[in-house]
Amino acid sequence: GRFSANGREAVNMVQTAGGVCITEGRKKITAVDIEWVINCSHYSPRIDNHPKDRPQVGYANGLAVYSPSSGALMEIEASAIPVEKGKGSIIVTGIVDEEETGAGARKLKRRSTAKSSVDNVITVIRKYLGVDPRDYDIHLNFPGGIPIDGPSAGITIATAIYSAIVEKPIDNMIAMTGEVSIRGEVKPVGGVPVKIEAAYQAGVKCVIIPRENWQDSFRDYNIEIITVERIEHVIDRAIVKGGELNGPAPPRGIEYLSASPLK
């Protein structure tokens, strides 16, 4: 099950293993046969991340679409080291900066959009969250090898970097998805139903999504779903309360659209 994205792939594995058994005159498919199919076909295990057991500084739960029918919890981590004012830099690791698609003469090179999303995030943090990332050496990492859709990870990237700068932990039971514009607006993204299901399966308690992605069917999901319109709303909900933040505090008393009452 860990190596199949859907039921059809699982059936294909069993059929292939069954063909091998028939060829060899055997009547029973064993785990070794399935493992042989997995290894020969170069199947990759499905990502099965779970939230950490406690809130951590610079560590946010994002959400990714792993296949058309399944999603996964995506880890994003950031560190921030103070440096001379305005002399900071940013390093991004764990993503493919450029990938090739197609075959033969029709091969196309497509640059990752994650780096552009990071640039947007830096602008938003400077303008709307009251701290200047240019005063820090920032390292942003995407562990786990999940394909990254840069824009849809925007609010997660912003939350991780902001948390690292102000040294306040992020709620470990919240996962999020959403694009952020340079004006601080949270824009809609794709695959939200699949992402919400992945969050539920991973064990998180709350999902933050763009308000424009809300669907009434989400009220039937057994998980708290909060919709937001601005990056300040994301920070207000995701950063663990306790003490004042470094820089202006995000607005309080925000009216959220939620699938279940907020505590």
PDB file of C-alpha atoms in Angstrom:
ATOM      1  CA  GLY A   1       0.000   0.000   0.000  1.00  0.00           C
ATOM      2  CA  ARG A   2       2.873   2.401   0.713  1.00  0.00           C
ATOM      3  CA  PHE A   3       4.116   2.120  -2.873  1.00  0.00           C
ATOM      4  CA  SER A   4       0.829   2.629  -4.729  1.00  0.00           C
ATOM      5  CA  ALA A   5      -0.858   5.969  -5.316  1.00  0.00           C
ATOM      6  CA  ASN A   6      -4.234   4.338  -5.992  1.00  0.00           C
ATOM      7  CA  GLY A   7      -6.037   0.998  -6.154  1.00  0.00           C
ATOM      8  CA  ARG A   8      -5.245   0.492  -9.842  1.00  0.00           C
ATOM      9  CA  GLU A   9      -1.501   0.572  -9.165  1.00  0.00           C
ATOM     10  CA  ALA A  10      -1.898  -1.931  -6.322  1.00  0.00           C
ATOM     11  CA  VAL A  11      -3.831  -4.287  -8.606  1.00  0.00           C
ATOM     12  CA  ASN A  12      -1.135  -3.943 -11.280  1.00  0.00           C
ATOM     13  CA  MET A  13       1.540  -4.948  -8.763  1.00  0.00           C
ATOM     14  CA  VAL A  14      -0.396  -8.058  -7.739  1.00  0.00           C
ATOM     15  CA  GLN A  15      -1.106  -9.012 -11.364  1.00  0.00           C
ATOM     16  CA  THR A  16       2.561  -8.681 -12.313  1.00  0.00           C
ATOM     17  CA  ALA A  17       3.626 -10.728  -9.299  1.00  0.00           C
ATOM     18  CA  GLY A  18       0.974 -13.313 -10.175  1.00  0.00           C
ATOM     19  CA  GLY A  19       2.353 -13.584 -13.705  1.00  0.00           C
ATOM     20  CA  VAL A  20       5.821 -14.272 -12.303  1.00  0.00           C
ATOM     21  CA  CYS A  21       4.439 -16.996 -10.033  1.00  0.00           C
ATOM     22  CA  ILE A  22       2.586 -18.685 -12.923  1.00  0.00           C
ATOM     23  CA  THR A  23       5.744 -18.575 -15.061  1.00  0.00           C
ATOM     24  CA  GLU A  24       7.697 -20.240 -12.253  1.00  0.00           C
ATOM     25  CA  GLY A  25       4.970 -22.827 -11.595  1.00  0.00           C
ATOM     26  CA  ARG A  26       3.978 -21.473  -8.200  1.00  0.00           C
ATOM     27  CA  LYS A  27       0.438 -21.013  -6.878  1.00  0.00           C
ATOM     28  CA  LYS A  28       1.078 -18.517  -4.084  1.00  0.00           C
ATOM     29  CA  ILE A  29       2.157 -14.872  -4.253  1.00  0.00           C
ATOM     30  CA  THR A  30       4.569 -13.952  -1.460  1.00  0.00           C
ATOM     31  CA  ALA A  31       5.796 -10.636  -0.071  1.00  0.00           C
ATOM     32  CA  VAL A  32       9.105 -11.292  -1.831  1.00  0.00           C
ATOM     33  CA  ASP A  33       7.291 -11.361  -5.183  1.00  0.00           C
ATOM     34  CA  ILE A  34       5.634  -7.992  -4.504  1.00  0.00           C
ATOM     35  CA  GLU A  35       8.978  -6.549  -3.380  1.00  0.00           C
ATOM     36  CA  TRP A  36      10.552  -7.781  -6.620  1.00  0.00           C
ATOM     37  CA  VAL A  37       7.868  -5.951  -8.636  1.00  0.00           C
ATOM     38  CA  ILE A  38       8.391  -2.776  -6.595  1.00  0.00           C
ATOM     39  CA  ASN A  39      12.155  -2.857  -7.080  1.00  0.00           C
ATOM     40  CA  CYS A  40      12.061  -3.678 -10.795  1.00  0.00           C
ATOM     41  CA  SER A  41       9.409  -1.040 -11.517  1.00  0.00           C
ATOM     42  CA  HIS A  42      11.182   1.606  -9.415  1.00  0.00           C
ATOM     43  CA  TYR A  43       8.094   2.458  -7.359  1.00  0.00           C
ATOM     44  CA  SER A  44       8.739   5.083  -4.695  1.00  0.00           C
ATOM     45  CA  PRO A  45       7.153   4.795  -1.249  1.00  0.00           C
ATOM     46  CA  ARG A  46       4.245   7.116  -0.615  1.00  0.00           C
ATOM     47  CA  ILE A  47       5.146  10.020   1.659  1.00  0.00           C
ATOM     48  CA  ASP A  48       3.722   9.380   5.125  1.00  0.00           C
ATOM     49  CA  ASN A  49       4.701  12.376   7.257  1.00  0.00           C
ATOM     50  CA  HIS A  50       3.116  13.095  10.627  1.00  0.00           C
ATOM     51  CA  PRO A  51       3.189  16.233  12.796  1.00  0.00           C
ATOM     52  CA  LYS A  52       5.910  16.621  15.394  1.00  0.00           C
ATOM     53  CA  ASP A  53       4.959  15.949  18.995  1.00  0.00           C
ATOM     54  CA  ARG A  54       5.412  19.582  20.047  1.00  0.00           C
ATOM     55  CA  PRO A  55       5.498  23.087  18.532  1.00  0.00           C
ATOM     56  CA  GLN A  56       8.904  24.061  17.133  1.00  0.00           C
ATOM     57  CA  VAL A  57      10.484  27.315  16.015  1.00  0.00           C
ATOM     58  CA  GLY A  58      10.850  27.549  12.237  1.00  0.00           C
ATOM     59  CA  TYR A  59       9.028  24.288  11.512  1.00  0.00           C
ATOM     60  CA  ALA A  60       5.708  24.396   9.645  1.00  0.00           C
ATOM     61  CA  ASN A  61       3.383  21.757   8.215  1.00  0.00           C
ATOM     62  CA  GLY A  62       2.590  22.396   4.564  1.00  0.00           C
ATOM     63  CA  LEU A  63       0.389  20.311   2.289  1.00  0.00           C
ATOM     64  CA  ALA A  64       1.223  18.900  -1.127  1.00  0.00           C
ATOM     65  CA  VAL A  65      -0.586  16.949  -3.849  1.00  0.00           C
ATOM     66  CA  TYR A  66       1.318  13.707  -4.226  1.00  0.00           C
ATOM     67  CA  SER A  67      -0.899  12.293  -6.996  1.00  0.00           C
ATOM     68  CA  PRO A  68      -4.296  13.252  -8.460  1.00  0.00           C
ATOM     69  CA  SER A  69      -5.988  11.205  -5.744  1.00  0.00           C
ATOM     70  CA  SER A  70      -3.710  11.656  -2.744  1.00  0.00           C
ATOM     71  CA  GLY A  71      -1.876  14.338  -0.826  1.00  0.00           C
ATOM     72  CA  ALA A  72       0.788  14.457   1.836  1.00  0.00           C
ATOM     73  CA  LEU A  73       1.896  16.497   4.799  1.00  0.00           C
ATOM     74  CA  MET A  74       4.935  18.500   3.699  1.00  0.00           C
ATOM     75  CA  GLU A  75       7.633  19.623   6.125  1.00  0.00           C
ATOM     76  CA  ILE A  76       9.107  23.085   5.700  1.00  0.00           C
ATOM     77  CA  GLU A  77      11.835  24.250   8.057  1.00  0.00           C
ATOM     78  CA  ALA A  78      13.713  27.518   8.381  1.00  0.00           C
ATOM     79  CA  SER A  79      16.542  28.932  10.460  1.00  0.00           C
ATOM     80  CA  ALA A  80      17.485  32.589  10.850  1.00  0.00           C
ATOM     81  CA  ILE A  81      20.844  33.869  12.118  1.00  0.00           C
ATOM     82  CA  PRO A  82      21.165  37.620  12.838  1.00  0.00           C
ATOM     83  CA  VAL A  83      23.862  39.365  10.800  1.00  0.00           C
ATOM     84  CA  GLU A  84      24.913  42.944  10.103  1.00  0.00           C
ATOM     85  CA  LYS A  85      21.902  45.052   9.151  1.00  0.00           C
ATOM     86  CA  GLY A  86      20.961  44.544   5.504  1.00  0.00           C
ATOM     87  CA  LYS A  87      23.735  41.992   4.884  1.00  0.00           C
ATOM     88  CA  GLY A  88      21.640  38.852   5.148  1.00  0.00           C
ATOM     89  CA  SER A  89      21.287  36.104   2.563  1.00  0.00           C
ATOM     90  CA  ILE A  90      18.907  33.253   1.875  1.00  0.00           C
ATOM     91  CA  ILE A  91      19.654  29.633   0.991  1.00  0.00           C
ATOM     92  CA  VAL A  92      16.930  27.305  -0.304  1.00  0.00           C
ATOM     93  CA  THR A  93      17.571  23.553  -0.261  1.00  0.00           C
ATOM     94  CA  GLY A  94      15.562  20.385  -0.833  1.00  0.00           C
ATOM     95  CA  ILE A  95      13.912  21.386  -4.133  1.00  0.00           C
ATOM     96  CA  VAL A  96      14.826  20.874  -7.757  1.00  0.00           C
ATOM     97  CA  ASP A  97      15.680  24.301  -9.194  1.00  0.00           C
ATOM     98  CA  GLU A  98      15.142  23.146 -12.777  1.00  0.00           C
ATOM     99  CA  GLU A  99      13.531  20.052 -14.243  1.00  0.00           C
ATOM    100  CA  GLU A 100      13.144  18.539 -17.722  1.00  0.00           C
ATOM    101  CA  THR A 101       9.815  17.291 -19.028  1.00  0.00           C
ATOM    102  CA  GLY A 102       8.919  15.521 -22.246  1.00  0.00           C
ATOM    103  CA  ALA A 103      11.037  13.260 -24.409  1.00  0.00           C
ATOM    104  CA  GLY A 104      13.291  13.438 -27.454  1.00  0.00           C
ATOM    105  CA  ALA A 105      13.216  16.701 -29.387  1.00  0.00           C
ATOM    106  CA  ARG A 106      10.215  17.882 -27.376  1.00  0.00           C
ATOM    107  CA  LYS A 107      12.059  18.098 -24.056  1.00  0.00           C
ATOM    108  CA  LEU A 108      11.233  21.249 -22.131  1.00  0.00           C
ATOM    109  CA  LYS A 109      13.053  22.807 -19.219  1.00  0.00           C
ATOM    110  CA  ARG A 110      10.858  24.266 -16.464  1.00  0.00           C
ATOM    111  CA  ARG A 111      12.296  26.325 -13.646  1.00  0.00           C
ATOM    112  CA  SER A 112      10.908  25.706 -10.189  1.00  0.00           C
ATOM    113  CA  THR A 113       8.499  28.345  -8.947  1.00  0.00           C
ATOM    114  CA  ALA A 114       9.548  27.809  -5.341  1.00  0.00           C
ATOM    115  CA  LYS A 115      12.382  30.353  -5.491  1.00  0.00           C
ATOM    116  CA  SER A 116      10.050  33.017  -6.874  1.00  0.00           C
ATOM    117  CA  SER A 117       7.625  32.253  -4.052  1.00  0.00           C
ATOM    118  CA  VAL A 118      10.404  32.760  -1.522  1.00  0.00           C
ATOM    119  CA  ASP A 119      11.144  36.175  -3.047  1.00  0.00           C
ATOM    120  CA  ASN A 120       7.462  37.100  -2.651  1.00  0.00           C
ATOM    121  CA  VAL A 121       7.498  35.914   0.950  1.00  0.00           C
ATOM    122  CA  ILE A 122      10.532  38.038   1.842  1.00  0.00           C
ATOM    123  CA  THR A 123       8.748  41.129   0.512  1.00  0.00           C
ATOM    124  CA  VAL A 124       5.566  40.308   2.441  1.00  0.00           C
ATOM    125  CA  ILE A 125       7.411  39.709   5.729  1.00  0.00           C
ATOM    126  CA  ARG A 126       9.222  43.037   5.392  1.00  0.00           C
ATOM    127  CA  LYS A 127       6.118  45.037   4.589  1.00  0.00           C
ATOM    128  CA  TYR A 128       3.347  43.436   6.638  1.00  0.00           C
ATOM    129  CA  LEU A 129       4.867  41.433   9.498  1.00  0.00           C
ATOM    130  CA  GLY A 130       7.192  44.047  10.950  1.00  0.00           C
ATOM    131  CA  VAL A 131      10.582  42.359  10.627  1.00  0.00           C
ATOM    132  CA  ASP A 132      13.258  42.589   7.935  1.00  0.00           C
ATOM    133  CA  PRO A 133      14.581  39.233   6.659  1.00  0.00           C
ATOM    134  CA  ARG A 134      17.509  41.108   5.077  1.00  0.00           C
ATOM    135  CA  ASP A 135      19.016  41.380   8.568  1.00  0.00           C
ATOM    136  CA  TYR A 136      19.333  37.574   8.810  1.00  0.00           C
ATOM    137  CA  ASP A 137      21.048  34.681   7.091  1.00  0.00           C
ATOM    138  CA  ILE A 138      18.055  32.470   6.354  1.00  0.00           C
ATOM    139  CA  HIS A 139      18.181  28.806   5.437  1.00  0.00           C
ATOM    140  CA  LEU A 140      14.929  27.369   4.092  1.00  0.00           C
ATOM    141  CA  ASN A 141      14.739  23.609   3.627  1.00  0.00           C
ATOM    142  CA  PHE A 142      12.162  21.236   2.135  1.00  0.00           C
ATOM    143  CA  PRO A 143      13.017  17.785   3.517  1.00  0.00           C
ATOM    144  CA  GLY A 144      11.463  14.580   2.215  1.00  0.00           C
ATOM    145  CA  GLY A 145      11.720  14.999  -1.548  1.00  0.00           C
ATOM    146  CA  ILE A 146       8.045  15.852  -2.138  1.00  0.00           C
ATOM    147  CA  PRO A 147       7.414  17.688  -5.430  1.00  0.00           C
ATOM    148  CA  ILE A 148       7.018  21.358  -4.504  1.00  0.00           C
ATOM    149  CA  ASP A 149       4.445  23.646  -6.070  1.00  0.00           C
ATOM    150  CA  GLY A 150       6.056  26.923  -5.011  1.00  0.00           C
ATOM    151  CA  PRO A 151       3.015  29.214  -4.984  1.00  0.00           C
ATOM    152  CA  SER A 152       0.789  26.889  -2.949  1.00  0.00           C
ATOM    153  CA  ALA A 153       3.500  26.650  -0.286  1.00  0.00           C
ATOM    154  CA  GLY A 154       3.674  30.445   0.044  1.00  0.00           C
ATOM    155  CA  ILE A 155       1.928  30.890   3.400  1.00  0.00           C
ATOM    156  CA  THR A 156       3.800  27.908   4.857  1.00  0.00           C
ATOM    157  CA  ILE A 157       7.155  29.354   3.761  1.00  0.00           C
ATOM    158  CA  ALA A 158       6.208  32.734   5.232  1.00  0.00           C
ATOM    159  CA  THR A 159       5.165  31.199   8.544  1.00  0.00           C
ATOM    160  CA  ALA A 160       8.356  29.134   8.864  1.00  0.00           C
ATOM    161  CA  ILE A 161      10.653  32.086   8.102  1.00  0.00           C
ATOM    162  CA  TYR A 162       8.726  34.490  10.336  1.00  0.00           C
ATOM    163  CA  SER A 163       8.796  31.974  13.199  1.00  0.00           C
ATOM    164  CA  ALA A 164      12.562  31.523  12.817  1.00  0.00           C
ATOM    165  CA  ILE A 165      13.158  35.287  12.876  1.00  0.00           C
ATOM    166  CA  VAL A 166      10.979  36.100  15.911  1.00  0.00           C
ATOM    167  CA  GLU A 167      11.894  32.816  17.651  1.00  0.00           C
ATOM    168  CA  LYS A 168       8.285  31.864  18.362  1.00  0.00           C
ATOM    169  CA  PRO A 169       7.110  28.261  17.777  1.00  0.00           C
ATOM    170  CA  ILE A 170       4.467  27.209  15.252  1.00  0.00           C
ATOM    171  CA  ASP A 171       1.496  25.116  16.332  1.00  0.00           C
ATOM    172  CA  ASN A 172       2.467  21.563  15.404  1.00  0.00           C
ATOM    173  CA  MET A 173      -1.171  20.518  14.978  1.00  0.00           C
ATOM    174  CA  ILE A 174      -1.843  23.004  12.175  1.00  0.00           C
ATOM    175  CA  ALA A 175      -1.205  22.371   8.477  1.00  0.00           C
ATOM    176  CA  MET A 176      -1.670  24.979   5.759  1.00  0.00           C
ATOM    177  CA  THR A 177      -1.762  25.681   2.046  1.00  0.00           C
ATOM    178  CA  GLY A 178      -2.119  28.914   0.122  1.00  0.00           C
ATOM    179  CA  GLU A 179      -0.353  31.307  -2.194  1.00  0.00           C
ATOM    180  CA  VAL A 180       0.687  34.718  -0.879  1.00  0.00           C
ATOM    181  CA  SER A 181       0.818  37.805  -3.055  1.00  0.00           C
ATOM    182  CA  ILE A 182       3.289  40.641  -2.553  1.00  0.00           C
ATOM    183  CA  ARG A 183       0.386  42.610  -1.059  1.00  0.00           C
ATOM    184  CA  GLY A 184      -0.025  40.027   1.688  1.00  0.00           C
ATOM    185  CA  GLU A 185      -3.196  38.493   0.263  1.00  0.00           C
ATOM    186  CA  VAL A 186      -3.740  34.731   0.493  1.00  0.00           C
ATOM    187  CA  LYS A 187      -4.672  33.440  -2.956  1.00  0.00           C
ATOM    188  CA  PRO A 188      -6.490  30.197  -3.889  1.00  0.00           C
ATOM    189  CA  VAL A 189      -4.591  27.050  -4.833  1.00  0.00           C
ATOM    190  CA  GLY A 190      -5.373  23.657  -6.337  1.00  0.00           C
ATOM    191  CA  GLY A 191      -5.983  20.245  -4.800  1.00  0.00           C
ATOM    192  CA  VAL A 192      -7.450  21.530  -1.539  1.00  0.00           C
ATOM    193  CA  PRO A 193      -9.879  18.611  -0.867  1.00  0.00           C
ATOM    194  CA  VAL A 194      -7.039  16.112  -1.332  1.00  0.00           C
ATOM    195  CA  LYS A 195      -4.779  18.194   0.898  1.00  0.00           C
ATOM    196  CA  ILE A 196      -7.388  18.397   3.668  1.00  0.00           C
ATOM    197  CA  GLU A 197      -7.818  14.628   3.568  1.00  0.00           C
ATOM    198  CA  ALA A 198      -4.033  14.208   3.790  1.00  0.00           C
ATOM    199  CA  ALA A 199      -3.938  16.498   6.835  1.00  0.00           C
ATOM    200  CA  TYR A 200      -6.655  14.465   8.522  1.00  0.00           C
ATOM    201  CA  GLN A 201      -4.895  11.173   7.762  1.00  0.00           C
ATOM    202  CA  ALA A 202      -1.617  12.593   9.096  1.00  0.00           C
ATOM    203  CA  GLY A 203      -3.247  13.455  12.409  1.00  0.00           C
ATOM    204  CA  VAL A 204      -3.234  17.260  12.469  1.00  0.00           C
ATOM    205  CA  LYS A 205      -6.188  19.005  14.103  1.00  0.00           C
ATOM    206  CA  CYS A 206      -6.595  22.108  11.958  1.00  0.00           C
ATOM    207  CA  VAL A 207      -6.065  23.156   8.336  1.00  0.00           C
ATOM    208  CA  ILE A 208      -5.625  26.736   7.099  1.00  0.00           C
ATOM    209  CA  ILE A 209      -6.773  27.335   3.517  1.00  0.00           C
ATOM    210  CA  PRO A 210      -7.468  30.416   1.364  1.00  0.00           C
ATOM    211  CA  ARG A 211     -10.970  31.796   1.805  1.00  0.00           C
ATOM    212  CA  GLU A 212     -11.618  31.536  -1.936  1.00  0.00           C
ATOM    213  CA  ASN A 213     -11.056  27.777  -1.741  1.00  0.00           C
ATOM    214  CA  TRP A 214     -13.898  27.243   0.754  1.00  0.00           C
ATOM    215  CA  GLN A 215     -16.565  24.704  -0.211  1.00  0.00           C
ATOM    216  CA  ASP A 216     -19.683  23.962   1.823  1.00  0.00           C
ATOM    217  CA  SER A 217     -18.844  20.250   1.616  1.00  0.00           C
ATOM    218  CA  PHE A 218     -15.858  20.954   3.871  1.00  0.00           C
ATOM    219  CA  ARG A 219     -18.300  21.308   6.798  1.00  0.00           C
ATOM    220  CA  ASP A 220     -18.651  17.522   6.758  1.00  0.00           C
ATOM    221  CA  TYR A 221     -14.917  16.946   7.220  1.00  0.00           C
ATOM    222  CA  ASN A 222     -13.889  15.720  10.651  1.00  0.00           C
ATOM    223  CA  ILE A 223     -11.203  18.382  11.041  1.00  0.00           C
ATOM    224  CA  GLU A 224     -11.202  22.097  11.810  1.00  0.00           C
ATOM    225  CA  ILE A 225     -10.841  24.146   8.636  1.00  0.00           C
ATOM    226  CA  ILE A 226     -10.015  27.841   8.852  1.00  0.00           C
ATOM    227  CA  THR A 227     -10.130  30.155   5.852  1.00  0.00           C
ATOM    228  CA  VAL A 228      -7.990  33.272   5.663  1.00  0.00           C
ATOM    229  CA  GLU A 229      -7.604  36.257   3.379  1.00  0.00           C
ATOM    230  CA  ARG A 230      -4.286  37.740   4.530  1.00  0.00           C
ATOM    231  CA  ILE A 231      -0.908  36.543   5.737  1.00  0.00           C
ATOM    232  CA  GLU A 232      -1.445  38.308   9.090  1.00  0.00           C
ATOM    233  CA  HIS A 233      -4.397  35.990   9.696  1.00  0.00           C
ATOM    234  CA  VAL A 234      -2.186  32.951   9.069  1.00  0.00           C
ATOM    235  CA  ILE A 235       0.471  34.154  11.496  1.00  0.00           C
ATOM    236  CA  ASP A 236      -2.134  35.003  14.136  1.00  0.00           C
ATOM    237  CA  ARG A 237      -3.509  31.472  14.032  1.00  0.00           C
ATOM    238  CA  ALA A 238      -0.316  29.489  13.529  1.00  0.00           C
ATOM    239  CA  ILE A 239       2.176  31.101  15.919  1.00  0.00           C
ATOM    240  CA  VAL A 240       1.847  29.745  19.444  1.00  0.00           C
ATOM    241  CA  LYS A 241       0.691  32.487  21.803  1.00  0.00           C
ATOM    242  CA  GLY A 242       2.779  33.441  24.811  1.00  0.00           C
ATOM    243  CA  GLY A 243       4.663  36.704  25.157  1.00  0.00           C
ATOM    244  CA  GLU A 244       4.828  39.492  22.627  1.00  0.00           C
ATOM    245  CA  LEU A 245       6.214  38.884  19.182  1.00  0.00           C
ATOM    246  CA  ASN A 246       9.292  40.722  18.002  1.00  0.00           C
ATOM    247  CA  GLY A 247       7.729  43.452  15.897  1.00  0.00           C
ATOM    248  CA  PRO A 248       4.090  44.436  15.523  1.00  0.00           C
ATOM    249  CA  ALA A 249       1.638  41.818  16.748  1.00  0.00           C
ATOM    250  CA  PRO A 250      -0.753  40.431  14.121  1.00  0.00           C
ATOM    251  CA  PRO A 251      -4.343  41.646  14.442  1.00  0.00           C
ATOM    252  CA  ARG A 252      -6.542  39.955  17.040  1.00  0.00           C
ATOM    253  CA  GLY A 253     -10.259  39.265  16.997  1.00  0.00           C
ATOM    254  CA  ILE A 254     -10.223  38.167  13.348  1.00  0.00           C
ATOM    255  CA  GLU A 255     -13.458  36.642  12.072  1.00  0.00           C
ATOM    256  CA  TYR A 256     -12.618  33.273  10.534  1.00  0.00           C
ATOM    257  CA  LEU A 257     -14.863  31.039   8.500  1.00  0.00           C
ATOM    258  CA  SER A 258     -14.465  27.702  10.218  1.00  0.00           C
ATOM    259  CA  ALA A 259     -15.898  24.222   9.826  1.00  0.00           C
ATOM    260  CA  SER A 260     -16.030  23.929  13.610  1.00  0.00           C
ATOM    261  CA  PRO A 261     -16.004  26.483  16.429  1.00  0.00           C
ATOM    262  CA  LEU A 262     -12.632  27.889  17.398  1.00  0.00           C
ATOM    263  CA  LYS A 263     -11.499  27.216  20.928  1.00  0.00           C
TER     264      LYS A 263
END
